[in-house]
PDB file of C-alpha atoms and ligand atoms in Angstrom:
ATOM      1  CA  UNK A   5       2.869 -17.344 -14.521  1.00  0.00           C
ATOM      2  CA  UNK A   6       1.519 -16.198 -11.732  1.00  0.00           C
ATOM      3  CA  UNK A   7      -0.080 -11.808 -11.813  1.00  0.00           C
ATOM      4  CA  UNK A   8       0.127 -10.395  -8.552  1.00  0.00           C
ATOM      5  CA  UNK A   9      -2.011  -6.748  -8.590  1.00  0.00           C
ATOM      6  CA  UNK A  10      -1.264  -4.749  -5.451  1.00  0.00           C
ATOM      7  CA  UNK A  11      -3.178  -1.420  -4.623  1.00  0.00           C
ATOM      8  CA  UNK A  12       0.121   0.541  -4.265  1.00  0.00           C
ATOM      9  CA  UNK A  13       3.731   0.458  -4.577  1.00  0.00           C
ATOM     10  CA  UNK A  14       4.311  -0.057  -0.826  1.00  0.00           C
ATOM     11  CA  UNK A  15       2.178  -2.947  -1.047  1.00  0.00           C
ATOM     12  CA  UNK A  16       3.796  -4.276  -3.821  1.00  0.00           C
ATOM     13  CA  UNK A  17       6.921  -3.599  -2.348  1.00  0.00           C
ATOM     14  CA  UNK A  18       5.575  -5.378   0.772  1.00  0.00           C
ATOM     15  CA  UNK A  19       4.730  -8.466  -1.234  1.00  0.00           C
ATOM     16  CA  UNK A  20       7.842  -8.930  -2.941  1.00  0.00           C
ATOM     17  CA  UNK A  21       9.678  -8.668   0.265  1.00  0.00           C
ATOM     18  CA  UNK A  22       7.322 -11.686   1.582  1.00  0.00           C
ATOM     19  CA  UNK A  23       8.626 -13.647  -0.856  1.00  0.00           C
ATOM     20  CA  UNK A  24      12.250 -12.920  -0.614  1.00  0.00           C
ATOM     21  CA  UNK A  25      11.883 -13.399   3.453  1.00  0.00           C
ATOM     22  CA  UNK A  26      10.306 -16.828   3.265  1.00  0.00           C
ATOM     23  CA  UNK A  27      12.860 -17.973   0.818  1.00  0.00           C
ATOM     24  CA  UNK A  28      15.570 -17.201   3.391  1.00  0.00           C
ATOM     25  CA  UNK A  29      13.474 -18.347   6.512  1.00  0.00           C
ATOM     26  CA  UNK A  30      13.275 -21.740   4.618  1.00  0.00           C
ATOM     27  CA  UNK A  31      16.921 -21.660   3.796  1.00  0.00           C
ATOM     28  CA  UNK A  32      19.466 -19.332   5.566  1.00  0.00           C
ATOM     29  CA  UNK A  33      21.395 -20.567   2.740  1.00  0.00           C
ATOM     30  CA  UNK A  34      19.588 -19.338  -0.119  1.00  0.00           C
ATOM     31  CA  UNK A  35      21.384 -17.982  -3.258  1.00  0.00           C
ATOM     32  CA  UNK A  36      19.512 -15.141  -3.807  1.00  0.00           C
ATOM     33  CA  UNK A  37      19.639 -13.506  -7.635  1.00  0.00           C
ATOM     34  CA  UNK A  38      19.411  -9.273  -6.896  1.00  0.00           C
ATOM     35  CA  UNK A  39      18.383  -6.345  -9.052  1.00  0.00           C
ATOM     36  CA  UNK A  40      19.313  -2.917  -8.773  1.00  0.00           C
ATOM     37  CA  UNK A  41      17.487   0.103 -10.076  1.00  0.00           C
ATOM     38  CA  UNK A  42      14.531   2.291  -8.195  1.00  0.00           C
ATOM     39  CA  UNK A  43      11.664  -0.675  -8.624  1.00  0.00           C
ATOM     40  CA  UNK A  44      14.105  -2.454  -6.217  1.00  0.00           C
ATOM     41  CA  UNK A  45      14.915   0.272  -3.676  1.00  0.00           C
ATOM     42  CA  UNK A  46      11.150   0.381  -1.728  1.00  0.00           C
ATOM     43  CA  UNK A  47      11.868  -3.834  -2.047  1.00  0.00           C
ATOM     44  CA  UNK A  48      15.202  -3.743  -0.069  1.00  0.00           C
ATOM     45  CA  UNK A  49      14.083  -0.918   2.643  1.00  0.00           C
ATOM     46  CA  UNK A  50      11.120  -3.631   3.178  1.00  0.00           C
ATOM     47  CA  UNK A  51      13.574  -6.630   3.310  1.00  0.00           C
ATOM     48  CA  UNK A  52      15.258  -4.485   5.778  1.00  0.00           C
ATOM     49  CA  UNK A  53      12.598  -3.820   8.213  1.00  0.00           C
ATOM     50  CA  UNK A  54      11.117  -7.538   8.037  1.00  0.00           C
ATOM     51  CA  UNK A  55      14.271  -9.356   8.300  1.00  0.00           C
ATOM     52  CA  UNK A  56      15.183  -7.096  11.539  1.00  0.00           C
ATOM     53  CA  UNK A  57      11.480  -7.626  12.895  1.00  0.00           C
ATOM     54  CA  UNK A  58      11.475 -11.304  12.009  1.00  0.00           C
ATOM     55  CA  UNK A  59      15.508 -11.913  13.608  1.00  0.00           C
ATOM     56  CA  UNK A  60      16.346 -13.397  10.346  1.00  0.00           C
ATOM     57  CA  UNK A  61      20.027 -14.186   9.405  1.00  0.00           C
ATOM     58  CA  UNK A  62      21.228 -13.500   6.212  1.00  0.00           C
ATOM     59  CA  UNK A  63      24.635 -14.468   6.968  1.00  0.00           C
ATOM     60  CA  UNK A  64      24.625 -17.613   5.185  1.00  0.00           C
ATOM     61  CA  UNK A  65      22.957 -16.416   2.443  1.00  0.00           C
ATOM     62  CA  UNK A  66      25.031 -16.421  -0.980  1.00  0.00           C
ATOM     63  CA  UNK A  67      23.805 -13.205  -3.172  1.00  0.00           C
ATOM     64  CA  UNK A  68      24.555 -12.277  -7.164  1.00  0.00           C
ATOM     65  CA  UNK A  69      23.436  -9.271  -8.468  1.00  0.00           C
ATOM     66  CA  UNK A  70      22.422  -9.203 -12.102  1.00  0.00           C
ATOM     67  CA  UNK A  71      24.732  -6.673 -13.653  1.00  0.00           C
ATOM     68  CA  UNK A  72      27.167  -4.170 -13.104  1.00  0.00           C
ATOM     69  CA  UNK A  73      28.718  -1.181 -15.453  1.00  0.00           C
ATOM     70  CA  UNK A  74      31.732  -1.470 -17.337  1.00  0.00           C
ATOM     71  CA  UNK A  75      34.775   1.348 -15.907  1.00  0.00           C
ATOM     72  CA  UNK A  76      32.013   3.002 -13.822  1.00  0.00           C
ATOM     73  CA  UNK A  77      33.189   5.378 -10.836  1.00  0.00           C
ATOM     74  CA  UNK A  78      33.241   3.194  -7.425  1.00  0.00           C
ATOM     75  CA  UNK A  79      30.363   5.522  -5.883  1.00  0.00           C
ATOM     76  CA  UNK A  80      28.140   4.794  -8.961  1.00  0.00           C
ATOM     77  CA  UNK A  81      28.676   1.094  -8.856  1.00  0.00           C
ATOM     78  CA  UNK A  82      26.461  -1.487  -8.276  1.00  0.00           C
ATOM     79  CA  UNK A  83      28.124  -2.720  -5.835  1.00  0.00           C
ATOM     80  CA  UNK A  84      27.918   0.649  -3.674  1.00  0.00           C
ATOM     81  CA  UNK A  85      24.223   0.894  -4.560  1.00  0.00           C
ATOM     82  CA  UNK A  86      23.573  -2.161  -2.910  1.00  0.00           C
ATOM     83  CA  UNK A  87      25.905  -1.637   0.473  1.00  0.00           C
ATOM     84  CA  UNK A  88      23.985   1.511   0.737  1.00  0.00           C
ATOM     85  CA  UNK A  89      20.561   0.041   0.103  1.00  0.00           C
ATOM     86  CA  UNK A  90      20.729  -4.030   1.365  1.00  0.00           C
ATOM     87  CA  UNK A  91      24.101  -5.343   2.547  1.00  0.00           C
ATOM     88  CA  UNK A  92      25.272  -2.931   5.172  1.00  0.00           C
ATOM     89  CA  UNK A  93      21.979  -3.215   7.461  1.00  0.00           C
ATOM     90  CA  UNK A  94      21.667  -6.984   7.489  1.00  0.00           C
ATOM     91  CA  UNK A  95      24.485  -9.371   8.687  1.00  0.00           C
ATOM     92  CA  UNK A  96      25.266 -10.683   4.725  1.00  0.00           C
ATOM     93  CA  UNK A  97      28.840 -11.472   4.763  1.00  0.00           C
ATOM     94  CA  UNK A  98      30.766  -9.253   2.346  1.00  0.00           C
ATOM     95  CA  UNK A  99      32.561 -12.767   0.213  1.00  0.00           C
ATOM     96  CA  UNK A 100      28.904 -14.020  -0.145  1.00  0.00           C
ATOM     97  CA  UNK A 101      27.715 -10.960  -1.889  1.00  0.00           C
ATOM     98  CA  UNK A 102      28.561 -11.352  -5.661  1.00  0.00           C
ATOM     99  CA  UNK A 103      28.181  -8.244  -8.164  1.00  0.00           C
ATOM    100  CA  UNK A 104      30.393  -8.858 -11.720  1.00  0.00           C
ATOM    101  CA  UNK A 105      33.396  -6.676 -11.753  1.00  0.00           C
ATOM    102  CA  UNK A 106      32.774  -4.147 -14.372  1.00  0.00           C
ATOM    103  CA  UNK A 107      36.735  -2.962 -13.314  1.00  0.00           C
ATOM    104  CA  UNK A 108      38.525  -6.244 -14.522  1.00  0.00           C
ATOM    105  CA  UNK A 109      40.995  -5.821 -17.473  1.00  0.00           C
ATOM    106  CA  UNK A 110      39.428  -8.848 -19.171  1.00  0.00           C
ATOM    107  CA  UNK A 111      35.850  -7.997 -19.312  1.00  0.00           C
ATOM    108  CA  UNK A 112      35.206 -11.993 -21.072  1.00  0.00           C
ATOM    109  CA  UNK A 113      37.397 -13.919 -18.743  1.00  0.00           C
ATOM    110  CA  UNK A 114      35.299 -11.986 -15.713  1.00  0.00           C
ATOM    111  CA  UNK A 115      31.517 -13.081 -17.734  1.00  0.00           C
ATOM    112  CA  UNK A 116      33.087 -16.177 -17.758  1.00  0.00           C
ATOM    113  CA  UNK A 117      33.892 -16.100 -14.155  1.00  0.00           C
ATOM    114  CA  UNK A 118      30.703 -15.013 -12.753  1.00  0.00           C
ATOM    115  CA  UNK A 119      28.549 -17.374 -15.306  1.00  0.00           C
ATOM    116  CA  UNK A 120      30.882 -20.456 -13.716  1.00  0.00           C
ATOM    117  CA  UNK A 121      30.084 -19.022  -9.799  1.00  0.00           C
ATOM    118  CA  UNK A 122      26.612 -18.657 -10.216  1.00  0.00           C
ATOM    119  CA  UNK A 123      26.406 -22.315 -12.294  1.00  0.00           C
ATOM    120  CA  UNK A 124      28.029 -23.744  -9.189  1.00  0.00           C
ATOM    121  CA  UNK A 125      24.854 -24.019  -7.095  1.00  0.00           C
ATOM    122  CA  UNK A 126      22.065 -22.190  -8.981  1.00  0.00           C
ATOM    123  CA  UNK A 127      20.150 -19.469  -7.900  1.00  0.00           C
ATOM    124  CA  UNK A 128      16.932 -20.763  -5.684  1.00  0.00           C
ATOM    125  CA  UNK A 129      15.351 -17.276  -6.780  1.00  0.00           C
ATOM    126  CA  UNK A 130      16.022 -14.566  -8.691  1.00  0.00           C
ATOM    127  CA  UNK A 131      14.431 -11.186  -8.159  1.00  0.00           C
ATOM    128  CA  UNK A 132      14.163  -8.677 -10.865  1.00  0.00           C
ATOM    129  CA  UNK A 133      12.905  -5.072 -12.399  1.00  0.00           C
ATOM    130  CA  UNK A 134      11.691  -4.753 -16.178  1.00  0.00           C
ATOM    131  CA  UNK A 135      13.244  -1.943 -18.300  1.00  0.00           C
ATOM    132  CA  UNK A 136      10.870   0.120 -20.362  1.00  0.00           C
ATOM    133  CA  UNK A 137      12.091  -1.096 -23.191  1.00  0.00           C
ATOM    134  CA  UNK A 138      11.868  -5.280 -22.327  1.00  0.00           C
ATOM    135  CA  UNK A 139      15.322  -5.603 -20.819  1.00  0.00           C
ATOM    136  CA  UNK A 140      15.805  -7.261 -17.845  1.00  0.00           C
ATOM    137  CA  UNK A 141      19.002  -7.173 -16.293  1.00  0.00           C
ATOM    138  CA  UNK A 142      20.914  -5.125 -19.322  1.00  0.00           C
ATOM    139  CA  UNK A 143      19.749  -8.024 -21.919  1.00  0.00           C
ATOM    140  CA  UNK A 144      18.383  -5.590 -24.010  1.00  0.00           C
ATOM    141  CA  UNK A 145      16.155  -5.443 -27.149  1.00  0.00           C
ATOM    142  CA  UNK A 146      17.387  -8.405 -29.897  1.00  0.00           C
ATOM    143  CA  UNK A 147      19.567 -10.281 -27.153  1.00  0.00           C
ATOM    144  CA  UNK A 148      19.598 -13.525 -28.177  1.00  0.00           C
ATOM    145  CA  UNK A 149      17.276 -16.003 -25.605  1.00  0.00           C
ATOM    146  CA  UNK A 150      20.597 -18.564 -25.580  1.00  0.00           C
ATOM    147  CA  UNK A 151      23.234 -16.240 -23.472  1.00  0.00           C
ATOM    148  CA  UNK A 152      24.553 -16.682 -20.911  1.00  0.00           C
ATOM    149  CA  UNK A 153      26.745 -13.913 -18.764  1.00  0.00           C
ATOM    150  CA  UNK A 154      28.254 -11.474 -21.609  1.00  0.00           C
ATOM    151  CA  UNK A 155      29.550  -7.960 -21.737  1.00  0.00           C
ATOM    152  CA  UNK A 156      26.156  -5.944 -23.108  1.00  0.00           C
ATOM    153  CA  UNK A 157      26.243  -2.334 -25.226  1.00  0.00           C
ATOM    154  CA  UNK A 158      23.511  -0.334 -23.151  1.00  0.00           C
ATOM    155  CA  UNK A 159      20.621   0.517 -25.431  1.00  0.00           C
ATOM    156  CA  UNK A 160      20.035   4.272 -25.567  1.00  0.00           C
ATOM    157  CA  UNK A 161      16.379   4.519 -24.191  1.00  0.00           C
ATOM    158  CA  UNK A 162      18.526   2.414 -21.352  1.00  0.00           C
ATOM    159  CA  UNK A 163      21.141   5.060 -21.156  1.00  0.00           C
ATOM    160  CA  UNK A 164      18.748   7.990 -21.148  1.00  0.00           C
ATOM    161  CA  UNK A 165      16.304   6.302 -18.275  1.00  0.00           C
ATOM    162  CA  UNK A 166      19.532   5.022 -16.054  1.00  0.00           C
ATOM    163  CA  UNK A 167      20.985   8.863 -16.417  1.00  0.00           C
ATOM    164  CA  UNK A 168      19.545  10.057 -13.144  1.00  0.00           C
ATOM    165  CA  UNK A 169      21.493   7.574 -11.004  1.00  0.00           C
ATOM    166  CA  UNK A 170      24.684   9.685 -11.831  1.00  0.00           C
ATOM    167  CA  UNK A 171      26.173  12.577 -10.627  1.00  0.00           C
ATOM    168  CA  UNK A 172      26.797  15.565 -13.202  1.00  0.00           C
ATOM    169  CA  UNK A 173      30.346  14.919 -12.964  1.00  0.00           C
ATOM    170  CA  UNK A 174      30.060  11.598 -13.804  1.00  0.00           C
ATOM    171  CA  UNK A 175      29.376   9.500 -16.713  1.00  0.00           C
ATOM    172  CA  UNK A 176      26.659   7.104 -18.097  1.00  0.00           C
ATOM    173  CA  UNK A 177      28.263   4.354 -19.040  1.00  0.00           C
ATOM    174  CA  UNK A 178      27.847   2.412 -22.355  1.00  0.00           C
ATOM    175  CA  UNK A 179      28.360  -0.991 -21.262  1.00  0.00           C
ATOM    176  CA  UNK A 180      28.060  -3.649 -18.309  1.00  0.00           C
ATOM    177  CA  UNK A 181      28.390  -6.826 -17.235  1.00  0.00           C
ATOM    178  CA  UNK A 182      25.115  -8.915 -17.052  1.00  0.00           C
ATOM    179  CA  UNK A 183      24.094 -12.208 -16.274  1.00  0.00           C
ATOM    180  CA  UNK A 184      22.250 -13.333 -19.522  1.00  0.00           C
ATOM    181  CA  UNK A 185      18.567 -14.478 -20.230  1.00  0.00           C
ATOM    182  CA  UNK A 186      19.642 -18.232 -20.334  1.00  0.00           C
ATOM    183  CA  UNK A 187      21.135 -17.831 -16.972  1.00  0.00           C
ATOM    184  CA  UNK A 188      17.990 -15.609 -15.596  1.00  0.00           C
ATOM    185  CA  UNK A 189      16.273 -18.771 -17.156  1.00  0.00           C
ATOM    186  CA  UNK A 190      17.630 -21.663 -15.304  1.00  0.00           C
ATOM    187  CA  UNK A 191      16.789 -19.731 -11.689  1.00  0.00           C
ATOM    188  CA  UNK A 192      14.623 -22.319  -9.948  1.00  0.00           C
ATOM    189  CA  UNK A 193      11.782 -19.258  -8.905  1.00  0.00           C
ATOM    190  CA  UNK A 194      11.552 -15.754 -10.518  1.00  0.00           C
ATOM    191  CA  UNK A 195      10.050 -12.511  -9.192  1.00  0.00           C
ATOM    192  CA  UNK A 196       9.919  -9.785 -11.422  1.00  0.00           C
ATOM    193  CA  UNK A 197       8.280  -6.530 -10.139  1.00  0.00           C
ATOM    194  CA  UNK A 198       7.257  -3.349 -12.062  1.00  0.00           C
ATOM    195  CA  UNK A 199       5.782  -0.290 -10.982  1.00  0.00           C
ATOM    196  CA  UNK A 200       3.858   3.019 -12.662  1.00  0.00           C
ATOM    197  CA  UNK A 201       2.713   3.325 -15.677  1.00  0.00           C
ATOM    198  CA  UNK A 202       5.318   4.398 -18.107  1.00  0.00           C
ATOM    199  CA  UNK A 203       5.773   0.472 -17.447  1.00  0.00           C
ATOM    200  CA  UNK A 204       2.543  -0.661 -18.220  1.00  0.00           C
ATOM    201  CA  UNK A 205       2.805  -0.821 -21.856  1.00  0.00           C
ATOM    202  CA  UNK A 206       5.949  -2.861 -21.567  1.00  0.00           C
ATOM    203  CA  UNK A 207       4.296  -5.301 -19.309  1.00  0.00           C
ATOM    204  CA  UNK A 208       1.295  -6.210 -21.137  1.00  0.00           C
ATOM    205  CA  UNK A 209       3.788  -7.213 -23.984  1.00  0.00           C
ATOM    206  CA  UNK A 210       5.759  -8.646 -21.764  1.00  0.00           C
ATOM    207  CA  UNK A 211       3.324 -11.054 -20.283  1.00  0.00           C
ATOM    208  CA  UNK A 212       0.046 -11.151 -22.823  1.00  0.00           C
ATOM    209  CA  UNK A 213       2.006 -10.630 -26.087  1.00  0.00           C
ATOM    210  CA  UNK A 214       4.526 -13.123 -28.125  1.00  0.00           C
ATOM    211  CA  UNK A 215       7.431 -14.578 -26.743  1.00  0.00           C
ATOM    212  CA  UNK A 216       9.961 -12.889 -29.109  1.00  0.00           C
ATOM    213  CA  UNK A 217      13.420 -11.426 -28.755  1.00  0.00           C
ATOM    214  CA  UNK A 218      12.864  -7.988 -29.070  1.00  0.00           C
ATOM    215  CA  UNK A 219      11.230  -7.928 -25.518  1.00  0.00           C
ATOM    216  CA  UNK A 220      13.591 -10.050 -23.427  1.00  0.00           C
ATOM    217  CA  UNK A 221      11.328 -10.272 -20.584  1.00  0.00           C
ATOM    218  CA  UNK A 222       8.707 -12.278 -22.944  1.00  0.00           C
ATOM    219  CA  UNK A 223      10.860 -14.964 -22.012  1.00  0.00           C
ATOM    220  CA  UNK A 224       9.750 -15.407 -18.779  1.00  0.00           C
ATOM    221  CA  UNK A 225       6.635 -16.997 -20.258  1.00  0.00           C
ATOM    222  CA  UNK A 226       8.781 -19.892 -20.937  1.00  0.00           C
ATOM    223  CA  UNK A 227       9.710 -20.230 -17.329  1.00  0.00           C
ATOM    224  CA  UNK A 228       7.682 -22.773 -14.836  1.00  0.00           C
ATOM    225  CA  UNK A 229       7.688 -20.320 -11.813  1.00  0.00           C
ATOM    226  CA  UNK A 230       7.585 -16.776 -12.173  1.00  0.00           C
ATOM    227  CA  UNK A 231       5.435 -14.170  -9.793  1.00  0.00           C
ATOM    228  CA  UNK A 232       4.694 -11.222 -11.416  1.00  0.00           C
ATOM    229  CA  UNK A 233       4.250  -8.287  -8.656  1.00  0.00           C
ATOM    230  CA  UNK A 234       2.741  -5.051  -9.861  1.00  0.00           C
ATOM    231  CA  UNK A 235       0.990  -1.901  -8.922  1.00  0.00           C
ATOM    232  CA  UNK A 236      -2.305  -0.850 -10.395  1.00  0.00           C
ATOM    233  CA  UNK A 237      -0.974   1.742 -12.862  1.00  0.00           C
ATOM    234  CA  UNK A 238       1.964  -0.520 -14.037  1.00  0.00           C
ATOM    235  CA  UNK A 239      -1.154  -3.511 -14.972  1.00  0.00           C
ATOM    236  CA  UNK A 240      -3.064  -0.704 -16.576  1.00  0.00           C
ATOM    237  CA  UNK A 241      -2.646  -2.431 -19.989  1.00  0.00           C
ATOM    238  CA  UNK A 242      -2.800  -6.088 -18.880  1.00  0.00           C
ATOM    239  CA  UNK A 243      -5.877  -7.628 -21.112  1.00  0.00           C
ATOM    240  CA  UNK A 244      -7.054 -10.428 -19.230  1.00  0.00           C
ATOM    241  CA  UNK A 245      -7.151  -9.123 -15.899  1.00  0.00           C
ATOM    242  CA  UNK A 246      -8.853 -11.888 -14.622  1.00  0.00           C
ATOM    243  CA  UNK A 247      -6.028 -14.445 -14.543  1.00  0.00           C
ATOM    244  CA  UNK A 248      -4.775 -12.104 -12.225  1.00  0.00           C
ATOM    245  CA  UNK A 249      -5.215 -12.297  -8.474  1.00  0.00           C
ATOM    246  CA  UNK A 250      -4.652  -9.806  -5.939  1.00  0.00           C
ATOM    247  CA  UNK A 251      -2.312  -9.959  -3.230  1.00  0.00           C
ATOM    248  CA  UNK A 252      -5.127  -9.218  -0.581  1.00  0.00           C
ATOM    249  CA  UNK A 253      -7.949 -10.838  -1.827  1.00  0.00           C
TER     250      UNK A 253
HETATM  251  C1  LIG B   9      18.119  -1.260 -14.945  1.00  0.00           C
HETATM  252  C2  LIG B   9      18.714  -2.585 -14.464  1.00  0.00           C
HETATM  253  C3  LIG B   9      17.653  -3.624 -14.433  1.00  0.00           C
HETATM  254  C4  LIG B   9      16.417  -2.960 -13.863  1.00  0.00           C
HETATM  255  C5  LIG B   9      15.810  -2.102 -14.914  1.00  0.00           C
HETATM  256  C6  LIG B   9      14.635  -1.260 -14.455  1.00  0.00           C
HETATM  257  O1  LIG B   9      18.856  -0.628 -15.873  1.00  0.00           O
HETATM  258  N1  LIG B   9      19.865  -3.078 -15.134  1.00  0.00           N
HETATM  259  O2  LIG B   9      18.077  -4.730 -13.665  1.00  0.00           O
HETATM  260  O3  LIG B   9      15.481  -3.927 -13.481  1.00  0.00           O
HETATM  261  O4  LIG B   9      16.826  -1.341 -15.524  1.00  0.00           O
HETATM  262  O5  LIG B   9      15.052  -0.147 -13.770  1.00  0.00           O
HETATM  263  P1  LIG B   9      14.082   0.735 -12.878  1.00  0.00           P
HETATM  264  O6  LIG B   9      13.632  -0.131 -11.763  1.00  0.00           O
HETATM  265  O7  LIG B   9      14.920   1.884 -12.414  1.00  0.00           O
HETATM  266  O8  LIG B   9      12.950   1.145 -13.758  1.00  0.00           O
END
């Protein structure tokens, strides 16, 4: 596991960005694993403003997002946070860009669905945020290290941070769709990226402490390439700093 420490969250933001640029520059196919949330947003403006820079094509890229909300309102979706913040100012093409449909009448058959789609060809590498709490994607707290796409109960501490994405008249949901920890697992390259410091407690167990269910993102330890991108005040509680390298060294 590899501890990036930027100096700030637009380098960090910068950083990550690299990453997900030279993954598509080396394939304009990629299949690209997304993350929503406001860790990603500064990520995806960046992505932006390189890949228009750079002339890079996303248009052959394949893209699924980790999670969506269960009978959400179509302006709090997923799917309309990322038009807004990713798909609608690069060329993706709108059938490449996969987000679980939190809408379907048969929440299992659609887990089932989206597990099978993203199994077809893997996911080269899969970005992702941390949850103060552990979860990544909505595998939250306890979820077991073996699942695979499943319809999750929000945690409340998930409900209560996620509140300020939505409107006053509308509702937090209680449940989503999200890919699960086996299938974060079997990405061939993980970023994860965390910023400030409410995270950095979270982190250090995360990546110092025990690999143990009850902080889902422990399980990363287990997996052979994983960047972790951070800010100073979210590595605050990291231990053994000196494993850790800075992006400009
Ligand atoms: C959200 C998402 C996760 C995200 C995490 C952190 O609820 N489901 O994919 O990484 O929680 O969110 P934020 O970046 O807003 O702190």
């Amino acid at each position: 596991m590899k501890i990036v420490i930027c100096e700030s969250v637009d380098e960090a933001a910068h950083a990550a960005a690299e990453v997900i640029i030279a993954q598509v520059a080396k394939n304009s196919a990629s299949r690209l694993g997304l993350a929503t949330g406001s860790t990603v947003e500064p990520i995806y403006k960046e992505v932006v403003n390189l890949g228009r820079l750079r002339n890079i094509s996303f248009r052959a890229v394949t893209t699924f997002n980790l999670d969506e909300y269960v009978s959400v309102a179509k302006e709090d979706s997923y799917r309309a946070t990322m038009e807004k913040l990713l798909f609608s100012h690069l060329d993706f093409v709108s059938k490449n860009t996969n987000i679980p449909n939190g809408a379907s009448h048969n929440l299992l058959e659609e887990a089932g669905r989206y597990e099978r789609l993203i199994q077809a060809g893997g996911i080269d590498l899969q970005l992702l945020g941390i949850g103060r709490n552990g979860h990544i994607g909505f595998n939250e707290p306890g979820t077991p290290f073996e699942r695979s796409t499943h319809v999750a109960k929000l945690a409340k501490a998930t409900r209560e941070a996620n509140t300020k994405f939505f409107g006053h008249s509308s509702v937090m949901p209680r449940e989503a769709i999200t890919i699960g920890l086996k299938t974060i697992m079997s990405a061939l390259e993980i970023v994860v990226v965390a910023f400030g410091s409410e995270k950095a407690s979270i982190v250090a167990q995360a990546f110092e402490g025990q690999v143990v269910e009850d902080v889902p993102a422990s399980v990363l330890q287990r997996h052979p390439r994983v960047t972790v991108i951070l800010d100073r005040s979210a590595a605050g509680e990291l231990q053994h700093i000196s494993r850790s390298v800075s992006f400009r060294a």
